[in-house]
Coordinates of C-alpha atoms and ligand atoms in Angstrom, one line a residue:
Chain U
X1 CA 51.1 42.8 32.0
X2 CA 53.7 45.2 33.0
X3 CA 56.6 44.7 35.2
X4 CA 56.2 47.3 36.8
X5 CA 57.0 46.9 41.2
X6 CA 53.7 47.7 43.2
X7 CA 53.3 50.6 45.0
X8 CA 53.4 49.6 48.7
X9 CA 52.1 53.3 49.4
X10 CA 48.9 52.5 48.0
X11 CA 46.1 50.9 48.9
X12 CA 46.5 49.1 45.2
X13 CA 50.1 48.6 45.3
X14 CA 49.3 46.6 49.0
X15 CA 46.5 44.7 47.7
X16 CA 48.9 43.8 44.2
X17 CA 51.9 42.7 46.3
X18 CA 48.9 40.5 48.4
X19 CA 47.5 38.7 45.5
X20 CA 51.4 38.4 44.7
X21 CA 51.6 36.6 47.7
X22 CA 54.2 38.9 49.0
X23 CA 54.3 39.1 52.6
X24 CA 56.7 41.4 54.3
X25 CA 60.0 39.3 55.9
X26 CA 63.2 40.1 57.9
X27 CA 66.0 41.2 56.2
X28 CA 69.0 40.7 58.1
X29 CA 72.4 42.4 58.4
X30 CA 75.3 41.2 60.8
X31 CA 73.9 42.7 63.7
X32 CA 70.5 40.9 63.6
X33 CA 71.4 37.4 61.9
X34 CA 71.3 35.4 64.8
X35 CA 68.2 36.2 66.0
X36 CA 67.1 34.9 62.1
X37 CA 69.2 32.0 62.5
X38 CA 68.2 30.6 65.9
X39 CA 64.6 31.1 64.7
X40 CA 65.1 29.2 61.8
X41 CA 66.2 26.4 64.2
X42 CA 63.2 26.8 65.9
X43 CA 64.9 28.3 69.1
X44 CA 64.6 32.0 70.4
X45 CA 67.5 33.7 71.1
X46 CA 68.2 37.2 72.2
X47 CA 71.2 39.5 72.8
X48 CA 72.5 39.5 76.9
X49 CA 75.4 41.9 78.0
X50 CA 77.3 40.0 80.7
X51 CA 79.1 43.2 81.5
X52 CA 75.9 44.8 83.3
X53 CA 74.1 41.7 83.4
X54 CA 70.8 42.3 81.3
X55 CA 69.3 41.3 78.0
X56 CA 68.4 43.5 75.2
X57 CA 66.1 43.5 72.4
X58 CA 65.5 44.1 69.0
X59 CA 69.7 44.0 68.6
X60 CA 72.3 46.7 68.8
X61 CA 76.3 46.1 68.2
X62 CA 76.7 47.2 71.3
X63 CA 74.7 47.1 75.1
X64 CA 72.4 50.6 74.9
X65 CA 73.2 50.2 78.7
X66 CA 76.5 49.9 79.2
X67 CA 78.0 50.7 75.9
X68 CA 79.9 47.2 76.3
X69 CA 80.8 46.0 72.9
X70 CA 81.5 42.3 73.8
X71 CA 77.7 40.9 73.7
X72 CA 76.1 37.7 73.6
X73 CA 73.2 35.4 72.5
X74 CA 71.4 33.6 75.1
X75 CA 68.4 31.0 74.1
X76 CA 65.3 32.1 76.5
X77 CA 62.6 30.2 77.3
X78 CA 60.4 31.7 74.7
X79 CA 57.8 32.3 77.5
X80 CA 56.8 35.9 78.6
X81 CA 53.6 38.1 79.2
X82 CA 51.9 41.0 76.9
X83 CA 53.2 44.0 77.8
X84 CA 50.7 45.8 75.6
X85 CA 48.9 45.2 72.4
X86 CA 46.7 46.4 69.6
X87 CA 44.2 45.4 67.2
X88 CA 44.0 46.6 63.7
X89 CA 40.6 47.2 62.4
X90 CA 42.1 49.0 58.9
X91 CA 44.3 47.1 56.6
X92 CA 48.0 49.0 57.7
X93 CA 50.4 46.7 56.5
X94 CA 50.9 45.1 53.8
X95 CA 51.0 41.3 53.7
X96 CA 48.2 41.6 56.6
X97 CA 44.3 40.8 56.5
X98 CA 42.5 42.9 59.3
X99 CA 41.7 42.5 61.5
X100 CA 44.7 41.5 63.4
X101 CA 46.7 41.5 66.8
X102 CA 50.2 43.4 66.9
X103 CA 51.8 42.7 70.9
X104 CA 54.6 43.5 72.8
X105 CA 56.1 41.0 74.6
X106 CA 58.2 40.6 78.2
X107 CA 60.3 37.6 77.8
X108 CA 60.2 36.3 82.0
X109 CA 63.9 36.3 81.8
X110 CA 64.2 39.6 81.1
X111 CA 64.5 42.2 84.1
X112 CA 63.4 45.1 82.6
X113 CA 59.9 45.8 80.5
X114 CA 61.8 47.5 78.1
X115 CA 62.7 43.8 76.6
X116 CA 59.9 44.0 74.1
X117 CA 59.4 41.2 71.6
X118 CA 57.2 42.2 68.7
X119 CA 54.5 39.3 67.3
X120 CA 51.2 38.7 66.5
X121 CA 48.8 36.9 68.8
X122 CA 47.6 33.4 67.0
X123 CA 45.5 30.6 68.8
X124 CA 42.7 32.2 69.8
X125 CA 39.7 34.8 69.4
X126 CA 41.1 38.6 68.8
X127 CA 39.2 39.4 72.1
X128 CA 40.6 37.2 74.1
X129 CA 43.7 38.6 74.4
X130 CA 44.5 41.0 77.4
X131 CA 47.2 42.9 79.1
X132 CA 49.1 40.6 81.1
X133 CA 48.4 37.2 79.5
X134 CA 51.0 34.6 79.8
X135 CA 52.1 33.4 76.2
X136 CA 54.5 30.9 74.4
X137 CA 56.8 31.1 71.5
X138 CA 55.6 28.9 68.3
X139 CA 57.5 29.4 65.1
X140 CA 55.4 29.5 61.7
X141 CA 56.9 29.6 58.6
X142 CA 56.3 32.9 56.1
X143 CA 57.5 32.0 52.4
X144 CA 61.0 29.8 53.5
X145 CA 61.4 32.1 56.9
X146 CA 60.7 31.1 60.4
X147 CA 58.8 33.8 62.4
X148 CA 59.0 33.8 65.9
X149 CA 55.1 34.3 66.6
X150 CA 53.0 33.7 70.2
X151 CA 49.8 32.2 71.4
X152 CA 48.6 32.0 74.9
X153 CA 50.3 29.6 77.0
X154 CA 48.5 27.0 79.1
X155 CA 47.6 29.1 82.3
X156 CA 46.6 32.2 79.8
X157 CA 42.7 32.2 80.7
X158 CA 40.9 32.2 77.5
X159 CA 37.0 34.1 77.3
X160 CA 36.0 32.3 74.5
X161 CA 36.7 29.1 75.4
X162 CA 34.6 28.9 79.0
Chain Z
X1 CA 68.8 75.4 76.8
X2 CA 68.1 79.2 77.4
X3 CA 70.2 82.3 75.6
X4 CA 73.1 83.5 77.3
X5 CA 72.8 86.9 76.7
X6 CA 69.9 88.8 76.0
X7 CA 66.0 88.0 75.9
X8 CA 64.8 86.4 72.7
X9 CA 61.4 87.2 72.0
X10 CA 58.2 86.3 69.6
X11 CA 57.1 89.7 68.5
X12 CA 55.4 88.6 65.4
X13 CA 52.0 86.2 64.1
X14 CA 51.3 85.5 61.1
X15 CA 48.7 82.7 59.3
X16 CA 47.0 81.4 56.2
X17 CA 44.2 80.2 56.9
X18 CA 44.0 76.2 57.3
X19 CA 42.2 74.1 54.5
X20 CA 41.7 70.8 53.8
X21 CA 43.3 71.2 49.7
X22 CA 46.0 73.6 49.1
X23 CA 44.6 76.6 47.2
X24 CA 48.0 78.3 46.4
X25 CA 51.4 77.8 45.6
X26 CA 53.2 77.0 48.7
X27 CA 55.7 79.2 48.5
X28 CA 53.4 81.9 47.6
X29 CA 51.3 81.1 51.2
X30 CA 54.8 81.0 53.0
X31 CA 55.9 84.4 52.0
X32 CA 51.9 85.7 52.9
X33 CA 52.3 84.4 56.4
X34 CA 55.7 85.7 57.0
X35 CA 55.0 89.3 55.4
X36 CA 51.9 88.9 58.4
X37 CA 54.4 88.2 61.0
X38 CA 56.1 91.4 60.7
X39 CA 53.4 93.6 59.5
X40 CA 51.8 92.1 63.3
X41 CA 55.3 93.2 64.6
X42 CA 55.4 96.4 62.7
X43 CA 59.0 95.5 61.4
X44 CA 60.1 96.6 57.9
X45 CA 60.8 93.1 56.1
X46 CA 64.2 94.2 55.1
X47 CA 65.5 94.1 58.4
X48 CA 64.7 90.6 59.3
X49 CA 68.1 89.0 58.6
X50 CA 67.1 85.0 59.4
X51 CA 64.8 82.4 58.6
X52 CA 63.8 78.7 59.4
X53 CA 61.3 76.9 57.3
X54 CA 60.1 74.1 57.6
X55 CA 58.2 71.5 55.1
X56 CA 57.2 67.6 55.8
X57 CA 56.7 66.9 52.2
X58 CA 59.2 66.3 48.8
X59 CA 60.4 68.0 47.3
X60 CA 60.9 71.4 49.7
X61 CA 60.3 75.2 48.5
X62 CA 63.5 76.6 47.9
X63 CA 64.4 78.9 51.0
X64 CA 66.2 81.2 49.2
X65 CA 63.0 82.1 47.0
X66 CA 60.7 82.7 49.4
X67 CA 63.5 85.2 51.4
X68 CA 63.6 87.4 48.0
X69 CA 59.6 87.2 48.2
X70 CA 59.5 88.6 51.6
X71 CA 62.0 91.3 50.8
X72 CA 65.1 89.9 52.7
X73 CA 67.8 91.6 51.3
X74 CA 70.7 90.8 53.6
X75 CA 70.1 86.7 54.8
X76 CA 72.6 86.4 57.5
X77 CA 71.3 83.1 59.1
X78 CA 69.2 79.9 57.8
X79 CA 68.4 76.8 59.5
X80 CA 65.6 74.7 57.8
X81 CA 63.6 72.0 59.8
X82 CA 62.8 71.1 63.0
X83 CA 59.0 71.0 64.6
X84 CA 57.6 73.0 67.3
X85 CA 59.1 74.9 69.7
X86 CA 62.6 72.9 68.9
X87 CA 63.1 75.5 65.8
X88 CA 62.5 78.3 68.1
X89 CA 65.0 77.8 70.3
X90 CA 67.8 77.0 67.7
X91 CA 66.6 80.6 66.2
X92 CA 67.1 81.9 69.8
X93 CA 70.6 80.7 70.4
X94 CA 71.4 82.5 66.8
X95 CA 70.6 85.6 67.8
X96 CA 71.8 85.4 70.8
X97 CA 75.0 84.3 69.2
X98 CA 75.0 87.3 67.3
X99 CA 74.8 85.3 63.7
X100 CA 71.4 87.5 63.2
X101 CA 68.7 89.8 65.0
X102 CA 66.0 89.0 63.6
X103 CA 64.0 85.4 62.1
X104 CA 61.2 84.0 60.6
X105 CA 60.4 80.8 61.8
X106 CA 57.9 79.4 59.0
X107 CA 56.2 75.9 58.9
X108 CA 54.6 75.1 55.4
X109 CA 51.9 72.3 56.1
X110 CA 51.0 70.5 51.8
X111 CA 49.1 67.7 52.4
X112 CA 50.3 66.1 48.9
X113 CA 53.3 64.2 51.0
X114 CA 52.4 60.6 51.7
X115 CA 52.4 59.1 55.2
X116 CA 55.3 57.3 55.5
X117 CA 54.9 54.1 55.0
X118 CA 57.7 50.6 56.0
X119 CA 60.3 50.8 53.7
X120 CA 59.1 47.0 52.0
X121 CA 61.0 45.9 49.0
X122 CA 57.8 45.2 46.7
X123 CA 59.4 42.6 44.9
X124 CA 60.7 40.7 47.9
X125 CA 59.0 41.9 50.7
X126 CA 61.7 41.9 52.4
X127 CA 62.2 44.6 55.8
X128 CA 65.5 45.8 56.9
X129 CA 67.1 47.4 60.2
X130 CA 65.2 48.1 63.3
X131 CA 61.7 47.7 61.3
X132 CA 63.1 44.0 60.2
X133 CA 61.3 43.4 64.1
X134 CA 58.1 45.0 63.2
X135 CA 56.9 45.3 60.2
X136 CA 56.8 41.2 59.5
X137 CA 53.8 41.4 62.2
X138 CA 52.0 43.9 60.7
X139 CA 53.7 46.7 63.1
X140 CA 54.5 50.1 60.6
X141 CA 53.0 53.3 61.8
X142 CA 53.5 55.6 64.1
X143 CA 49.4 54.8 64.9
X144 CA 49.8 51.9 66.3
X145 CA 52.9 52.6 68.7
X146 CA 50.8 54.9 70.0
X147 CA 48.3 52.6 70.0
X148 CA 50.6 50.5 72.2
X149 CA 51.8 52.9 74.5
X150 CA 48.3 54.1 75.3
X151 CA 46.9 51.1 76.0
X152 CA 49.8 50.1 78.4
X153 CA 49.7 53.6 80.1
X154 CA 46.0 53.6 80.5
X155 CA 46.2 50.0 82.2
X156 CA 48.8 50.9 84.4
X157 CA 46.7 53.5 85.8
X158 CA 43.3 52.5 85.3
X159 CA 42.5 55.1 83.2
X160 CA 39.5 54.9 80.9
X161 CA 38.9 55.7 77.6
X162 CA 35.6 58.0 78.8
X163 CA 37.9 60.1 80.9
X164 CA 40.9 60.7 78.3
X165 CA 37.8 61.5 75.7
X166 CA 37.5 64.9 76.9
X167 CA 40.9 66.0 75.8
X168 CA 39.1 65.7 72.1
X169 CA 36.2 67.0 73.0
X170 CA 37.2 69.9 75.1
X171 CA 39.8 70.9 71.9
X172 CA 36.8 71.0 69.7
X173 CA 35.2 73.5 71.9
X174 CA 38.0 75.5 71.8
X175 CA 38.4 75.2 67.7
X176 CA 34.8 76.6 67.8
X177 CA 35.7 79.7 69.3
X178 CA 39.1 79.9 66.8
X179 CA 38.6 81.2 63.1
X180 CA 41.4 79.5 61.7
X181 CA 40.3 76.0 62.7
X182 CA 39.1 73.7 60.1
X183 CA 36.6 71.9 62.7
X184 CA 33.9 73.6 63.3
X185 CA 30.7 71.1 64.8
X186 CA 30.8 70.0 68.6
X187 CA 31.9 67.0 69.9
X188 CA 29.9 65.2 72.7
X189 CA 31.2 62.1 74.4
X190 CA 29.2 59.9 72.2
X191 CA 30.2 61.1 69.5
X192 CA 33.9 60.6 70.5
X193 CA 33.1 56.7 71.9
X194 CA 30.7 56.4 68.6
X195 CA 34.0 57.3 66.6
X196 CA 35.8 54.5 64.1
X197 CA 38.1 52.2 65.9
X198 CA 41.7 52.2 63.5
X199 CA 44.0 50.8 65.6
X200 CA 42.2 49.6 69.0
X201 CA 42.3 51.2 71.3
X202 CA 43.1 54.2 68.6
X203 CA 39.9 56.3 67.5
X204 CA 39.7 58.3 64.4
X205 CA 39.0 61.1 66.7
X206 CA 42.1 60.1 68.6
X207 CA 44.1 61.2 65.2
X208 CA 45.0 65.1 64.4
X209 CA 43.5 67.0 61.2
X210 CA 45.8 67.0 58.0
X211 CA 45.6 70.9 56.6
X212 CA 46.9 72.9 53.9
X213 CA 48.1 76.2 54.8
X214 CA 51.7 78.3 56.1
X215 CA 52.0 79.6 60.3
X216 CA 54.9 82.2 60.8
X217 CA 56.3 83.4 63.8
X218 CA 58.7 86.1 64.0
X219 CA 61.7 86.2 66.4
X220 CA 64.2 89.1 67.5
X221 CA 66.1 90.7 70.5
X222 CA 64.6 91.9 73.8
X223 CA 65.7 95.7 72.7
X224 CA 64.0 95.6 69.6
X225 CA 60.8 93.9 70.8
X226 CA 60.3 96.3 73.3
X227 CA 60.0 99.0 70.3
X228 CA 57.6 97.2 68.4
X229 CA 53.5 96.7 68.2
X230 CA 52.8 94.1 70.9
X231 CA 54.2 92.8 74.6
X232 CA 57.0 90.9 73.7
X233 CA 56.5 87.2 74.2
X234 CA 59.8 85.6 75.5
X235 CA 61.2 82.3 75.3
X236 CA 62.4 81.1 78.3
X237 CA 63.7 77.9 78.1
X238 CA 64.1 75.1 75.8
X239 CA 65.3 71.2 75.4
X240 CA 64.7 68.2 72.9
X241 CA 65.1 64.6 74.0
X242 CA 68.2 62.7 73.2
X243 CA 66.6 60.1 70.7
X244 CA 68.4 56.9 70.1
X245 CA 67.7 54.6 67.7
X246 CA 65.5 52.4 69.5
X247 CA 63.1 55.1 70.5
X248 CA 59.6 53.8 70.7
X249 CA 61.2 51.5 72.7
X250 CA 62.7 53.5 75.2
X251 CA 62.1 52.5 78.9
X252 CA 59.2 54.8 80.1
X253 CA 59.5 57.1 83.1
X254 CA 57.1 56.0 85.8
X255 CA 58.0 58.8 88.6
X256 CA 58.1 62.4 88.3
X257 CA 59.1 64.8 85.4
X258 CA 61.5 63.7 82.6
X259 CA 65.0 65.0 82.6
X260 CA 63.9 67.1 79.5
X261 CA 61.2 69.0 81.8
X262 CA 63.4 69.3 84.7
X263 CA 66.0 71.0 82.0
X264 CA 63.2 73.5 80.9
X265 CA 62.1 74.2 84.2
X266 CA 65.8 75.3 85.4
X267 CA 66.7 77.0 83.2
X268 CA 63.4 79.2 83.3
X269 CA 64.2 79.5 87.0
X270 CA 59.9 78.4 87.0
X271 CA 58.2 75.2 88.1
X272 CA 55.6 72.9 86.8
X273 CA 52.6 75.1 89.2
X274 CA 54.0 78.4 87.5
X275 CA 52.7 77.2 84.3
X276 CA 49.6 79.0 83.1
X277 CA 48.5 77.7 80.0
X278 CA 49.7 74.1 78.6
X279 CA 49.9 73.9 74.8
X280 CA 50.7 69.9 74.8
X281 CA 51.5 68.3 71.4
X282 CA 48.7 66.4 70.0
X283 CA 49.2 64.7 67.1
X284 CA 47.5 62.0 68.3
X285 CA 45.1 62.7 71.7
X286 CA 47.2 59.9 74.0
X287 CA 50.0 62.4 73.7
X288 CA 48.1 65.0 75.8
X289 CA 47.9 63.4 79.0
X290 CA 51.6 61.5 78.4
X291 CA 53.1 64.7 77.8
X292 CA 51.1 66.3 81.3
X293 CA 52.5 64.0 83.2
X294 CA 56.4 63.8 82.1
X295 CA 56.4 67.9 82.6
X296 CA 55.3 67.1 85.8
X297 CA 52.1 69.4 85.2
X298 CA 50.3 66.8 87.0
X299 CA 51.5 63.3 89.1
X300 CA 52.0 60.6 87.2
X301 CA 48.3 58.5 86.6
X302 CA 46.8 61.3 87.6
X303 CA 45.5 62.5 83.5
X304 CA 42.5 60.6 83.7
X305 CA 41.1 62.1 86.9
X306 CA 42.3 65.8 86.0
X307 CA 40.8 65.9 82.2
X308 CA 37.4 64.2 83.3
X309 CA 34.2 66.3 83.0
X310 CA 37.1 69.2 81.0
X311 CA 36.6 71.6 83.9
X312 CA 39.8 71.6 84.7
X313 CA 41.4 72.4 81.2
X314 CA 38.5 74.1 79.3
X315 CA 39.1 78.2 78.4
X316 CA 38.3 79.7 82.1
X317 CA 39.3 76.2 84.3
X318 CA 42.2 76.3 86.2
X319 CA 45.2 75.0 83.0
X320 CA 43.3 75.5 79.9
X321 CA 44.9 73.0 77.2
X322 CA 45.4 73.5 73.5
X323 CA 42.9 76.9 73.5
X324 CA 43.3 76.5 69.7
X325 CA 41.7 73.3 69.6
X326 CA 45.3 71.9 68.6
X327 CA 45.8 69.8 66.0
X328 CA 43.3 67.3 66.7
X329 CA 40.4 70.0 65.6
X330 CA 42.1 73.5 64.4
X331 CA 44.4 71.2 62.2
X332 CA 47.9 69.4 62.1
X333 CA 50.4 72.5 62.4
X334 CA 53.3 69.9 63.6
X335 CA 53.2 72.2 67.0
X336 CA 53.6 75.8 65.0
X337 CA 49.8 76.1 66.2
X338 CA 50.6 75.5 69.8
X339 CA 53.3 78.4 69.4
X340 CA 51.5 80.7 67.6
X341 CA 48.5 80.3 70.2
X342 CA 50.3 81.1 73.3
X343 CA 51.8 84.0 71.9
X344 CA 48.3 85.2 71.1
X345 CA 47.1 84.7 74.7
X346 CA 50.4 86.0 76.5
X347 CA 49.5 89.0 74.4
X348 CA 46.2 88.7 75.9
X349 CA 44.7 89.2 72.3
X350 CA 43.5 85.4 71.7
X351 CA 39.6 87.2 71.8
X352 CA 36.9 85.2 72.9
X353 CA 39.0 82.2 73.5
X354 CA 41.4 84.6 76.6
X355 CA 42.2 82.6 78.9
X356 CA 41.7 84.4 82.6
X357 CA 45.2 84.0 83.6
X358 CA 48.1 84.1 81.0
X359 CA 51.6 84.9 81.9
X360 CA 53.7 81.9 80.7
X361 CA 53.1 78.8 78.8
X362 CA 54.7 75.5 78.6
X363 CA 54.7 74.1 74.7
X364 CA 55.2 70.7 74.2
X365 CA 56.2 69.2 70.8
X366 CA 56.2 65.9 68.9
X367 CA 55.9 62.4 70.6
X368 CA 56.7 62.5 74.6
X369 CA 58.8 59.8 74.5
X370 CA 61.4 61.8 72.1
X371 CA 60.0 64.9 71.8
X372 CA 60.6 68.7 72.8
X373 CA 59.4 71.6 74.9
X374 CA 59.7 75.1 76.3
X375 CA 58.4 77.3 78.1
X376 CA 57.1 81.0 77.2
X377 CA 56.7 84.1 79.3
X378 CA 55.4 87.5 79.4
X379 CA 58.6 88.3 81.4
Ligands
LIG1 ZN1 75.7 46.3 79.2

């Protein structure tokens, strides 16, 4: 056995770091820490500029809006609707078995649809999730990390269970 | 953007032809193309004094190389990079400037470059800046952000799948009629809605055609053109999106043309209804009807309803789109196609695929969230 580092541009490489049990994770610098942080608390926190008055997501240093450089974390509700999604029918990344669910999500705090939360769909059937659908935060645990993830919420109506 | 001073127009086409493997030396292919693009000008190679080339793969030809091989003797300019009409108009501005008369504007397509995968640490795993969001969800390539933005566009509007289909299909008919496309079978709907599902609702014929091959377009003052072999082609106008770094995520527009199509259109002194022909970027097929829509060709929602049936936008409707067959059938060009195209119809020489009515074109390049455009005329 060599110690050689797969090749994640390869098929190979992908399917080595999987029977690895490699899985890709977060690596987080200053800006993004305590998004990592609150998750690993189980909470879901995103950045809010109180200057113009409006969350923003994935984190900047500074409001894209406003340019303001004072910004804050503000724990949401982890609640929100898809804003769009996909389903992968080819293995694309690593770590992954296809087929799965990549969505956008619109926290219901957030004012504008360009809030977008990035997750997989878990708790139900691939093709039961639509545009729209009300969803909750869970947090599952990846190799010692917390992921934010979300699954439908209680209102979400769900095909394959009727 | 537009030049300040003086016309800058495309005088000069040159091509390898597209293949699927690359059959010789890229830099030998790029100095064939160019040496095309001013024999189809009738311009003695020494006097071009500029060049742009352009490669997506590692590591690049060296520019100075391929100059020598075309018989550049006196290089006063060079600018590498850039896709699509973007590269045109920074040539533009040079001569305008007065830095150079004449360029080459050269794309090399070599097929040996991989797609670019997440940047994953494979002994960790681990993801870092903006992807750190993504890629730990399975979210990596540029596929499935389209994927993404086409389903959300197509449920805002209620836009089917059926109706956007014929932006593929109608392309292939045009590749059929183009000699240096690498598709050459027809495409019916079934065959489109029969086609592999990658990234739902992303089709395999949703994705554009990876070639081999070098596309050179040759660039030079209004004077000068108007001495050499063909109607001078000029470029109008020009304008690339700011991008920021968060730019898939960039808020959509929802309500008339982008500030990057109003740009184009000013400074052309044309509108949207002026356009004749509309060479819109396709590097994957959602792109087509997102880029109509933010040029204002047509009112937002509206792509579905105009493309269905491909009356409208077939060779002899009323906007013919991508006559080449764009990059989903004649081949992934990274928009040098859509250029070299629409200088081939404003010439009125594009064959059996002339279009009825061709006095400008509006080009479209890259994704039309962050992309670029321009606008060509006969003019
Ligand atoms: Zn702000």
């Amino acid at each position: 056995m060599t110690n050689e580092k797969p090749n994640v541009q390869t098929r190979e490489g992908q399917e080595q770091m999987k029977a690895l049990g490699i899985k890709p994770l977060p690596d987080p610098d200053a800006t993004t820490q305590p998004y990592w942080d609150a998750a690993m608390n189980e909470e879901l926190k995103i950045q809010f500029c109180s200057a113009c008055n409006q969350y923003q997501h994935p984190p900047m240093p500074t409001c894209e809006r406003c340019e303001a450089s004072k910004i804050e974390w503000r724990s949401i509700s982890g609640k929100g609707i898809i804003y769009s999604f996909i389903i992968d029918r080819r293995l694309m990344t690593t770590g992954f078995d296809e087929p799965y669910v990549v969505a956008q999500i619109n926290p219901i705090e957030a004012e504008h649809d360009d809030v977008r939360i990035t997750t997989n769909i878990k708790g139900c059937e691939l093709t039961d999730v639509y545009m729209d659908m009300p969803v909750e935060v869970f947090f599952e645990e990846v190799n010692g990390v917390k992921l934010p993830q979300f699954k439908p919420a209680p209102d979400a109506i769900i095909k394959s269970q009727q | 953007m537009k030049t300040d001073h003086m016309k800058v127009a495309i005088v000069g086409c040159g091509y390898t032809k597209a293949t699927r493997k690359l059959e010789k030396p890229e830099t030998e292919i790029a100095i064939e193309a160019c040496l095309m693009a001013a024999q189809d000008a009738g311009m003695d190679p020494s006097e071009i004094d500029g060049i742009n080339v352009q490669v997506h793969h590692y590591p690049p030809p060296e520019t100075q190389t391929i100059a020598q091989g075309i018989g550049i003797t006196n290089l006063r300019w060079n600018q590498d990079g850039g896709l699509g009409i973007l590269p045109a108009g920074v040539a533009a501005q040079a001569i305008d400037a007065g830095e150079c008369n004449s360029v080459l504007v050269v794309k090399i397509m070599n097929t040996i470059a991989p797609i670019s995968t997440p940047q994953i640490d494979p002994s960790t795993g681990r993801v870092g800046d903006w992807q750190q969001f993504e890629v730990p969800y399975g979210l990596g390539f540029s596929m499935q952000r389209v994927g993404l933005m086409a389903r959300k566009y197509m449920h805002r509007y209620n836009i089917k799948q059926e109706q956007l289909a014929w932006i593929p299909i109608v392309q292939r008919e045009h590749a059929l009629m183009n000699p240096w496309a690498v598709m050459d079978s027809p495409m019916t709907l079934d065959d489109y809605m029969n086609s592999r599902i990658i990234s739902d609702p992303v089709r395999l014929f949703d994705c554009d055609m990876p070639v081999n091959g070098a596309f050179a377009f040759l660039m030079t003052r209004e004077d000068r053109a108007k001495e050499l072999n063909h109607k001078p082609v000029y470029l109008k106008s020009w304008a690339g999106s700011e991008v920021t770094k968060r730019d898939q995520l960039n808020a959509e527009y929802l309500e008339g043309p982008t500030p990057l199509a109003l740009e184009i259109y000013k400074d052309a002194q044309l509108g949207p209804k002026d356009m004749d022909l509309w060479y819109m970027y396709d590097g994957f097929s959602y792109f087509v009807p997102m880029w109509m829509e933010n040029l204002g060709l047509i009112p937002r929602g509206e792509a579905g309803n105009y493309v269905e049936g491909g009356d409208n936008i077939r060779a002899g409707g009323e906007h013919p789109i991508n006559t080449h067959g764009g990059q989903l059938s004649e081949g992934r060009l990274h928009g040098h196609g859509h250029v070299l195209e629409a200088v081939q119809q404003l010439r009125g020489n594009a064959g059996i695929r002339q279009a009825n009515t061709a006095n400008t074109a509006i080009i479209s390049s890259v994704f039309p969230w962050t992309g670029a455009a321009g606008i060509l005329s006969v003019e």
